Amino acid sequence: MGKLVGMLEFDIECTGLDRFKDHVTVASVYNPDVGIERNFNFCVGDVEGAKREFMQHLDDAEIICAFNGVRFDLPFIIQQFGVPPQRWQLWFVKIFDYFEVCKTVFGSSCGLNKLLQANGEEVKTSSGLQAVEWAKEGKWLDLEDYCMMDTKLTHKISMRGEVVLPLTGKAHMMRCYHDAMTHSLSFEAL
C-alpha cells in the first residue's frame, strides 16, 4: 500500500442507521483499473487488521467514490473506527458522490436504485434492510457479495460521462455531464 490508486469505489454495510449505536459490519473497495476488488469483515477474523487495511485503501486513493458516502458511510467509519480529523479530512476533500451532488446542488435526494434505473443500468441485488438481517444471521458471504455489488454499481454509474439524476420531489430530472478524469460537472434540465 502507500501508492495512489486512481478512483476507488467503496461501500459499507451496518447493523442500522445510527452511527452512535449501530456497527459497521463489512466494507468493499473496488478499482478495476488497478485490480482492487476486496471485501473487509469487521465482525469476524482479524477485525483490527481489516480496519487498518480498509482505511489505508481510502488514504491511498486519488479519488474516493461512494453513493451517500459523505452523509452516511464516512461518518459511520469515522465514529466506529475512531478516525482522527487529520486523516478523515483528507477523505472528504477527494470524494465523488452523486447523492451529495443531488443534496448540495439541487436540495434533493436520489436513491441508488432510481439512479441506476434512470440510466438503464442493472439495479441492486437486495436492500440495506436485508443486509442488516444477513449480519444478524451471520451470513457473511451473502453480505459481502451484496456490498461488493453495490460498490461495482457505484463504479459503473460514476464512470459514465452523462448521467440522468432522478431528483426526489422535483418536477423534472437533470442531466449531469461528468468528466471522469477531472470530476467537473455541468447540468441541464430534462
Short mmCIF file of C-alpha atoms in Angstrom, two decimals:
data_model
loop_
_atom_site.label_atom_id
_atom_site.label_comp_id
_atom_site.label_asym_id
_atom_site.label_seq_id
_atom_site.Cartn_x
_atom_site.Cartn_y
_atom_site.Cartn_z
CA MET A 1 0.00 0.00 0.00
CA GLY A 2 1.01 3.63 0.09
CA LYS A 3 0.61 4.24 -3.68
CA LEU A 4 -2.03 6.38 -5.36
CA VAL A 5 -4.60 4.13 -6.98
CA GLY A 6 -6.91 6.37 -9.03
CA MET A 7 -10.64 6.31 -8.32
CA LEU A 8 -11.56 3.84 -5.61
CA GLU A 9 -15.21 2.97 -5.08
CA PHE A 10 -16.32 1.82 -1.66
CA ASP A 11 -19.44 0.89 0.26
CA ILE A 12 -20.20 -0.25 3.79
CA GLU A 13 -22.97 -2.21 5.47
CA CYS A 14 -24.14 -1.60 9.04
CA THR A 15 -26.42 -3.07 11.68
CA GLY A 16 -28.65 0.03 11.48
CA LEU A 17 -28.75 3.73 10.65
CA ASP A 18 -27.40 5.29 13.87
CA ARG A 19 -23.62 5.71 13.73
CA PHE A 20 -23.51 6.19 17.51
CA LYS A 21 -25.07 2.84 18.43
CA ASP A 22 -25.03 0.64 15.31
CA HIS A 23 -21.94 -1.01 13.88
CA VAL A 24 -20.15 -1.28 10.55
CA THR A 25 -20.26 -4.97 9.57
CA VAL A 26 -18.49 -5.15 6.20
CA ALA A 27 -16.99 -2.88 3.56
CA SER A 28 -15.98 -3.34 -0.05
CA VAL A 29 -13.45 -1.47 -2.17
CA TYR A 30 -13.22 -1.65 -5.95
CA ASN A 31 -10.97 -0.22 -8.65
CA PRO A 32 -10.75 -2.47 -11.73
CA ASP A 33 -8.08 -0.24 -13.31
CA VAL A 34 -5.51 -1.43 -10.77
CA GLY A 35 -7.05 -4.78 -9.82
CA ILE A 36 -8.58 -3.87 -6.47
CA GLU A 37 -11.66 -5.90 -5.52
CA ARG A 38 -11.69 -6.57 -1.81
CA ASN A 39 -14.20 -7.21 0.98
CA PHE A 40 -13.48 -6.48 4.64
CA ASN A 41 -15.36 -8.08 7.52
CA PHE A 42 -15.39 -6.11 10.77
CA CYS A 43 -17.23 -8.78 12.78
CA VAL A 44 -15.12 -11.93 12.41
CA GLY A 45 -11.44 -12.70 11.93
CA ASP A 46 -8.72 -10.07 12.26
CA VAL A 47 -11.05 -7.10 12.75
CA GLU A 48 -8.32 -4.58 13.62
CA GLY A 49 -6.24 -5.67 10.62
CA ALA A 50 -9.31 -5.34 8.37
CA LYS A 51 -9.94 -1.81 9.67
CA ARG A 52 -6.33 -0.77 9.07
CA GLU A 53 -6.21 -2.20 5.54
CA PHE A 54 -9.61 -0.74 4.58
CA MET A 55 -8.68 2.75 5.79
CA GLN A 56 -5.33 2.52 4.01
CA HIS A 57 -7.23 2.00 0.76
CA LEU A 58 -9.12 5.24 1.43
CA ASP A 59 -5.84 7.01 2.22
CA ASP A 60 -4.18 5.75 -0.96
CA ALA A 61 -6.97 6.62 -3.41
CA GLU A 62 -6.63 9.74 -5.54
CA ILE A 63 -10.43 9.95 -5.68
CA ILE A 64 -12.82 8.17 -3.31
CA CYS A 65 -16.14 7.35 -4.90
CA ALA A 66 -19.28 6.40 -2.95
CA PHE A 67 -23.04 6.80 -3.02
CA ASN A 68 -24.20 8.66 0.10
CA GLY A 69 -20.67 8.31 1.42
CA VAL A 70 -20.44 11.92 2.59
CA ARG A 71 -23.53 11.74 4.81
CA PHE A 72 -23.56 8.06 5.77
CA ASP A 73 -20.56 5.83 5.06
CA LEU A 74 -17.71 8.14 6.07
CA PRO A 75 -19.41 9.43 9.26
CA PHE A 76 -20.04 5.79 10.29
CA ILE A 77 -16.41 4.84 9.65
CA ILE A 78 -15.11 7.90 11.49
CA GLN A 79 -17.29 7.23 14.54
CA GLN A 80 -16.91 3.45 14.68
CA PHE A 81 -13.19 3.28 13.96
CA GLY A 82 -12.17 6.39 15.92
CA VAL A 83 -10.55 8.05 12.90
CA PRO A 84 -8.68 11.27 13.80
CA PRO A 85 -9.60 14.50 11.95
CA GLN A 86 -6.21 14.85 10.25
CA ARG A 87 -6.93 11.54 8.50
CA TRP A 88 -10.64 11.77 7.66
CA GLN A 89 -10.50 15.37 6.44
CA LEU A 90 -8.37 14.20 3.53
CA TRP A 91 -11.03 11.64 2.59
CA PHE A 92 -13.73 14.33 2.30
CA VAL A 93 -11.53 16.51 0.10
CA LYS A 94 -11.24 13.78 -2.52
CA ILE A 95 -14.72 12.22 -2.56
CA PHE A 96 -17.07 12.00 -5.55
CA ASP A 97 -20.65 11.19 -4.54
CA TYR A 98 -23.77 11.53 -6.74
CA PHE A 99 -26.03 11.53 -3.68
CA GLU A 100 -24.11 14.52 -2.34
CA VAL A 101 -24.35 16.25 -5.75
CA CYS A 102 -28.16 15.88 -5.60
CA LYS A 103 -28.31 17.17 -2.00
CA THR A 104 -25.88 20.05 -2.38
CA VAL A 105 -26.69 21.32 -5.88
CA PHE A 106 -30.42 20.59 -6.09
CA GLY A 107 -31.58 20.29 -2.46
CA SER A 108 -32.98 16.88 -3.27
CA SER A 109 -32.03 13.25 -2.93
CA CYS A 110 -31.87 10.26 -5.20
CA GLY A 111 -31.71 6.58 -4.32
CA LEU A 112 -29.05 4.42 -5.94
CA ASN A 113 -31.66 2.11 -7.49
CA LYS A 114 -33.59 5.03 -9.00
CA LEU A 115 -30.33 6.47 -10.34
CA LEU A 116 -29.39 3.14 -11.89
CA GLN A 117 -32.88 2.65 -13.40
CA ALA A 118 -32.99 6.17 -14.84
CA ASN A 119 -29.74 5.41 -16.65
CA GLY A 120 -30.65 1.94 -17.95
CA GLU A 121 -28.24 0.13 -15.64
CA GLU A 122 -28.83 -3.06 -13.68
CA VAL A 123 -30.19 -2.45 -10.20
CA LYS A 124 -29.15 -3.51 -6.72
CA THR A 125 -29.45 -7.18 -5.81
CA SER A 126 -31.06 -6.56 -2.41
CA SER A 127 -31.56 -3.83 0.20
CA GLY A 128 -29.94 -2.38 3.28
CA LEU A 129 -32.65 -3.98 5.40
CA GLN A 130 -31.74 -7.40 4.04
CA ALA A 131 -28.07 -6.62 4.77
CA VAL A 132 -28.95 -6.00 8.43
CA GLU A 133 -30.70 -9.39 8.57
CA TRP A 134 -27.73 -11.17 6.96
CA ALA A 135 -25.45 -9.65 9.62
CA LYS A 136 -27.78 -10.81 12.42
CA GLU A 137 -27.80 -14.30 10.91
CA GLY A 138 -24.03 -14.36 10.34
CA LYS A 139 -24.47 -14.78 6.57
CA TRP A 140 -21.18 -13.06 5.85
CA LEU A 141 -20.70 -14.25 2.25
CA ASP A 142 -24.17 -13.01 1.26
CA LEU A 143 -23.48 -9.69 2.96
CA GLU A 144 -20.05 -9.29 1.36
CA ASP A 145 -21.41 -10.18 -2.10
CA TYR A 146 -24.20 -7.62 -1.72
CA CYS A 147 -21.79 -4.91 -0.55
CA MET A 148 -19.41 -5.60 -3.44
CA MET A 149 -22.27 -5.49 -5.95
CA ASP A 150 -23.32 -2.05 -4.66
CA THR A 151 -19.70 -0.94 -4.92
CA LYS A 152 -19.45 -2.13 -8.52
CA LEU A 153 -22.77 -0.48 -9.43
CA THR A 154 -21.49 2.78 -7.93
CA HIS A 155 -18.38 2.42 -10.08
CA LYS A 156 -20.44 1.78 -13.19
CA ILE A 157 -22.64 4.86 -12.77
CA SER A 158 -19.76 7.10 -11.64
CA MET A 159 -17.66 6.34 -14.72
CA ARG A 160 -20.38 7.47 -17.12
CA GLY A 161 -19.88 10.76 -18.91
CA GLU A 162 -23.59 11.52 -18.88
CA VAL A 163 -25.97 10.64 -16.06
CA VAL A 164 -29.67 11.36 -15.57
CA LEU A 165 -30.41 12.43 -11.98
CA PRO A 166 -33.98 11.45 -10.98
CA LEU A 167 -34.37 14.01 -8.20
CA THR A 168 -36.84 13.10 -5.45
CA GLY A 169 -39.72 15.56 -5.15
CA LYS A 170 -38.70 17.64 -8.17
CA ALA A 171 -40.89 18.22 -11.24
CA HIS A 172 -38.07 17.41 -13.64
CA MET A 173 -34.92 15.35 -13.85
CA MET A 174 -31.48 16.77 -14.53
CA ARG A 175 -28.84 15.56 -16.92
CA CYS A 176 -25.37 15.66 -15.42
CA TYR A 177 -22.29 15.73 -17.62
CA HIS A 178 -19.39 14.26 -15.71
CA ASP A 179 -15.74 14.29 -16.72
CA ALA A 180 -14.45 11.12 -15.03
CA MET A 181 -10.87 12.40 -15.21
CA THR A 182 -11.35 15.82 -13.59
CA HIS A 183 -14.74 15.21 -11.93
CA SER A 184 -16.01 18.51 -13.25
CA LEU A 185 -19.80 18.59 -13.62
CA SER A 186 -22.32 20.55 -15.66
CA PHE A 187 -26.11 20.20 -15.71
CA GLU A 188 -29.15 20.69 -17.90
CA ALA A 189 -32.86 20.25 -17.09
CA LEU A 190 -34.74 17.45 -18.86
#
